[in-house]
XYZ file of C-alpha atoms in Angstrom:
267
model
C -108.594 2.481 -202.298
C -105.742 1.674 -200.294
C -103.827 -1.772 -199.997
C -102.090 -3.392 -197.077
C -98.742 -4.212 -198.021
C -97.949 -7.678 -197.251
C -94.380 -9.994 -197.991
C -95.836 -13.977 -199.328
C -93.112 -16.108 -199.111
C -93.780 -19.763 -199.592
C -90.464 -21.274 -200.763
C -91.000 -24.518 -202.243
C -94.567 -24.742 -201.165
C -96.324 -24.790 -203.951
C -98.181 -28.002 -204.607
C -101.345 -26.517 -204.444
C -100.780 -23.831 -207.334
C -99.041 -26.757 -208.299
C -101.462 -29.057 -209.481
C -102.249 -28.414 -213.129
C -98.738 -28.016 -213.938
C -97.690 -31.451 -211.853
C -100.393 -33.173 -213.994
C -99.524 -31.955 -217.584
C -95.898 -32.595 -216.777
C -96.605 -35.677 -217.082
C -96.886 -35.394 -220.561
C -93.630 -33.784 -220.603
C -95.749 -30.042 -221.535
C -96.112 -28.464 -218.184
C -94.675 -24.759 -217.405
C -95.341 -23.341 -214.343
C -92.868 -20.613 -213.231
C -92.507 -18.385 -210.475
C -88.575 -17.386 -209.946
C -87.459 -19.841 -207.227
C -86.075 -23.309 -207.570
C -86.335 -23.871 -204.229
C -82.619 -23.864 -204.017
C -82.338 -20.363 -202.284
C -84.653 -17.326 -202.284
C -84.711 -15.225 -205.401
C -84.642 -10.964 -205.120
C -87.643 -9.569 -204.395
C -90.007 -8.405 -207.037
C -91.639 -9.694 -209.778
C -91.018 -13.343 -210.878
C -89.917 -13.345 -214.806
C -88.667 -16.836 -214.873
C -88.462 -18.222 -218.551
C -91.176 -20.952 -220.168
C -89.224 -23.955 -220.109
C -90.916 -27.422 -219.929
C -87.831 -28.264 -217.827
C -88.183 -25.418 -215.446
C -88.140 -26.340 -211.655
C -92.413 -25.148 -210.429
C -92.556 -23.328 -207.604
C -93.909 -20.001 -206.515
C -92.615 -15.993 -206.834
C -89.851 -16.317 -203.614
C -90.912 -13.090 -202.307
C -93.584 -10.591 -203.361
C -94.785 -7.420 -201.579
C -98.303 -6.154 -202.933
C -98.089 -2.360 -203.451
C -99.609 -0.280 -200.894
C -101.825 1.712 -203.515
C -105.040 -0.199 -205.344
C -104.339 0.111 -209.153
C -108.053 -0.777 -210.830
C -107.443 -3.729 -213.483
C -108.649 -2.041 -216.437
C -109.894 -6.020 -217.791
C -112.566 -8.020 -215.540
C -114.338 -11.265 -216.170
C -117.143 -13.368 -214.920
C -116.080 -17.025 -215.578
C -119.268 -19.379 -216.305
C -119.903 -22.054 -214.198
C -119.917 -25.706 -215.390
C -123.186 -26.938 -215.765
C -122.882 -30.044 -213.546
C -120.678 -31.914 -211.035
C -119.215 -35.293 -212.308
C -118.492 -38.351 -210.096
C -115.423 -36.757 -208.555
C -116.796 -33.604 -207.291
C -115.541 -30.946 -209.926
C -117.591 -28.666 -212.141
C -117.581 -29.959 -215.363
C -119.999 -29.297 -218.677
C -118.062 -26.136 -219.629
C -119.652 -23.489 -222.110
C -118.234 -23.796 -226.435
C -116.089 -20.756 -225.831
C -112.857 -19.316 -224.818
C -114.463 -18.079 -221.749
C -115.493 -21.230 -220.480
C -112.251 -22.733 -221.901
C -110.603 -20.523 -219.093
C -113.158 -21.386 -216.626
C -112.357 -24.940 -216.764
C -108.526 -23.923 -216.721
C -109.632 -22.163 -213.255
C -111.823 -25.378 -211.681
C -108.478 -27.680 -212.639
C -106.275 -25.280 -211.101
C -108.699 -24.183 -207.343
C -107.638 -26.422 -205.282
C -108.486 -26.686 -200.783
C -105.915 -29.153 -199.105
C -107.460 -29.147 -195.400
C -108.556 -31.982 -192.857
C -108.871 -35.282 -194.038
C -108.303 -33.976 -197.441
C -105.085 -34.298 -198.765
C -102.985 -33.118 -202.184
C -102.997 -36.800 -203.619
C -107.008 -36.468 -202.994
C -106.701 -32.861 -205.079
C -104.503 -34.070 -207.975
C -105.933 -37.568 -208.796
C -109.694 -35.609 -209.078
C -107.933 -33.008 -210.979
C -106.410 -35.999 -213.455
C -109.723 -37.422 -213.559
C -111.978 -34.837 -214.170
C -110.066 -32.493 -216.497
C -107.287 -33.910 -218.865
C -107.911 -35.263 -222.127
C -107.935 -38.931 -223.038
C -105.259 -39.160 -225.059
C -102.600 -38.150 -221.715
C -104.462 -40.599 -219.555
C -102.820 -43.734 -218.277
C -102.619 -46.018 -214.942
C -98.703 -45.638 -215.436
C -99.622 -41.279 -215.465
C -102.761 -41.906 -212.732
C -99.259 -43.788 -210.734
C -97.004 -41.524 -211.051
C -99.336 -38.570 -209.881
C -100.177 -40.762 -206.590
C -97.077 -41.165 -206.048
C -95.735 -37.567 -206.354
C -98.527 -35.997 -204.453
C -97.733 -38.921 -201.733
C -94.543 -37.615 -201.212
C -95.994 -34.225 -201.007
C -98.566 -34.471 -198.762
C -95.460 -36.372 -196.233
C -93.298 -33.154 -196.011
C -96.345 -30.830 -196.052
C -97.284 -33.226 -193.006
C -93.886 -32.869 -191.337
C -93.843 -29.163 -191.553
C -97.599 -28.573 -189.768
C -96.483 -30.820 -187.086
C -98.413 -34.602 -187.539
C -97.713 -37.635 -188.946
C -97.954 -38.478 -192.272
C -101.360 -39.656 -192.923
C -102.756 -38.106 -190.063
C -105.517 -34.999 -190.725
C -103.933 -31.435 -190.800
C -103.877 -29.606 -187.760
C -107.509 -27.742 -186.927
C -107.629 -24.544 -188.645
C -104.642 -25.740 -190.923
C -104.831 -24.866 -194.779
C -103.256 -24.985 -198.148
C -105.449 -23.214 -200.812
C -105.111 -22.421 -204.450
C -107.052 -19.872 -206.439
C -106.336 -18.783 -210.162
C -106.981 -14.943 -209.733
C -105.787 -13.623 -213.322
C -105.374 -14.810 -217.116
C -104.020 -14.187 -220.487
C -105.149 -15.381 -223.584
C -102.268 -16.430 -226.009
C -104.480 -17.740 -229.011
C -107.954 -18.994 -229.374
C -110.177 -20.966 -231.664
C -113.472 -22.764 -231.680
C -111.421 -25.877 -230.729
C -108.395 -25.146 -228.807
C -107.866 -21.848 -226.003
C -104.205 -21.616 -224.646
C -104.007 -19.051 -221.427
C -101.527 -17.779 -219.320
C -102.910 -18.255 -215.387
C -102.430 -15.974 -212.964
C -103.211 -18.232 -209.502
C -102.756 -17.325 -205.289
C -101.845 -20.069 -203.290
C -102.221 -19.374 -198.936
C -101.125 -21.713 -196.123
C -101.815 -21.502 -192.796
C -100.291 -23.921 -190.382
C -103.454 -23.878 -187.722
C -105.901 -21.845 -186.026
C -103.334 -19.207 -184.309
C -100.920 -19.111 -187.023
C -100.267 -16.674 -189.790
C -101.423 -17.082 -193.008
C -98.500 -16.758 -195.898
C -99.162 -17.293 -199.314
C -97.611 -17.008 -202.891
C -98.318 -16.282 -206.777
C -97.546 -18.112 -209.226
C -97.844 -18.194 -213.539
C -99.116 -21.105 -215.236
C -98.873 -22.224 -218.902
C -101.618 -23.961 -220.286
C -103.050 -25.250 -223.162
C -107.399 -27.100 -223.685
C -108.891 -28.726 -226.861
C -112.767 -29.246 -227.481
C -113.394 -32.865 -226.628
C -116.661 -35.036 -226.709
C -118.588 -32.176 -225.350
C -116.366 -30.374 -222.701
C -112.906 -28.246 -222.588
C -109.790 -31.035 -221.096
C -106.395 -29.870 -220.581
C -104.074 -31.656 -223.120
C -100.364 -32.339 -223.348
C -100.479 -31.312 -227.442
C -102.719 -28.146 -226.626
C -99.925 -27.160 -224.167
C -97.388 -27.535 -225.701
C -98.137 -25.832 -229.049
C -98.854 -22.721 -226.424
C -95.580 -23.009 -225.117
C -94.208 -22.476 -229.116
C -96.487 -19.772 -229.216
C -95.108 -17.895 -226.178
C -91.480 -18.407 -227.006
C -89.200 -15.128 -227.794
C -92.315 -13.332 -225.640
C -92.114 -11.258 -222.953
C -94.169 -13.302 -220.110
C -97.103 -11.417 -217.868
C -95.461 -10.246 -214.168
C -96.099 -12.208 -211.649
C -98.280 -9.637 -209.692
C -101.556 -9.176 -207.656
C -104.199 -7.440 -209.216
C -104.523 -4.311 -207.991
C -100.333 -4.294 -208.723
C -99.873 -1.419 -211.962
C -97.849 -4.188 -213.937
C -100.831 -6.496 -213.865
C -102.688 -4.110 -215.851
C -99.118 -3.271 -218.029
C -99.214 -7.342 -218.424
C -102.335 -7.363 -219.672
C -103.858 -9.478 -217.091
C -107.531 -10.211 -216.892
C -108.863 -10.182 -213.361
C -111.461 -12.587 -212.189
C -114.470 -11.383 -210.822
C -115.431 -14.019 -208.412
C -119.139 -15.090 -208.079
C -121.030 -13.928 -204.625
């Protein structure tokens, strides 16, 4: 099966992919790295930037998918959660590390279009999926805030004013398309994500997009997997001295030399 080849370059746009990582930072856990600081475009390849809970987020500065379809040799089917809570995100998450991961996915799938904005995306995220214990107004603030400032220069660079809908046909999407387990237990599932985030600027423009790795770490709590600063960062001691999963599309070879697991995505 063959593969259009195809540059993403999204310097610095990356608050989509963004999200989970912006919320557990918070917490002072979050690592989300994907070879670019933003500060200048890094050589083109695979992103191998190091798990650092200082590390700048932002997406692989360029990636070309290869021309030939490699088969991921791992697939899953993610579970669903089992209802929708007050903030419209799939919650009530299956007892295991599958639907551990599937709740890592639903905090990290994110659709900034319209009225909808990434303050909208982040504060749901907050919300709906991180654990009690890293939950405050100052945190709920400081998010706000952030994803204000955000949603201003993503605003600026699709042409309106700040506060005013995105352009018709105008799009910033996130989709976790990969993972790694790092450990597991009945309680507590650390992952490495693999996620896709796409913009597109309005109805006639091109569509560029990005990939980025995310660090993350859920515990078992009353009745439903929660992302967790103390779940993160014990997988961020776990990971250190590894050798970190390629940032790569599946369908790359080093996804499946990674040990990736691609998602199978529900029809």
């Amino acid at each position: 099966m063959g593969r259009t080849r195809g540059t993403w370059n999204m310097k610095g746009m990356w608050l989509a992919g963004g999200v989970l990582a912006a919320v557990l930072a918070l917490t002072g856990y979050a690592v989300l790295s994907g070879g670019g600081d933003g500060g200048g475009d890094t050589p083109a390849g695979k992103g191998r930037a190091s798990a650092s809970a200082s590390a700048s987020p932002g997406p692989s500065a360029t990636y070309a998918p290869p021309d030939d379809w490699t088969e991921p040799n791992s697939w899953a089917a993610l579970p669903r959660g089992k209802r929708t809570d007050d903030h419209g995100s799939q919650v009530g998450f299956p007892k295991t590390t599958e639907g551990a991961v599937a709740m890592m996915l639903a905090a990290n799938t994110t659709d900034i279009e319209g009225n909808k904005t990434n303050a909208d995306e982040q504060l749901r995220i907050y919300r709906s999926y991180i654990g009690k214990a890293d939950q405050s107004s100052q945190n709920a603030e400081q998010i706000e805030l952030n994803a204000q400032s955000s949603d201003k220069a993503l605003a600026k660079q699709m042409g309106v004013s700040p506060g005013q809908p995105l352009p018709s046909g105008a799009y910033v999407r996130s989709t976790v398309v990969g993972y790694k387990i790092i450990k597991k237990s009945d309680t507590e599932v650390s992952a490495w994500l693999l996620s896709r985030v796409v913009q597109k600027n309005g109805e006639t423009a091109k569509e560029s997009g990005s990939y980025t790795r995310t660090l993350a770490g859920a515990q078992w709590e009353d009745g439903d997997w929660k992302l967790t600063g103390d779940a993160t960062a014990r997988a961020q001691q776990d990971v250190q001295g590894q050798a970190q999963p390629h940032i790569v599309a599946p369908g790359d070879a080093d996804f499946n030399s990674s040990r990736w697991t691609a998602i199978r995505q529900a029809s």
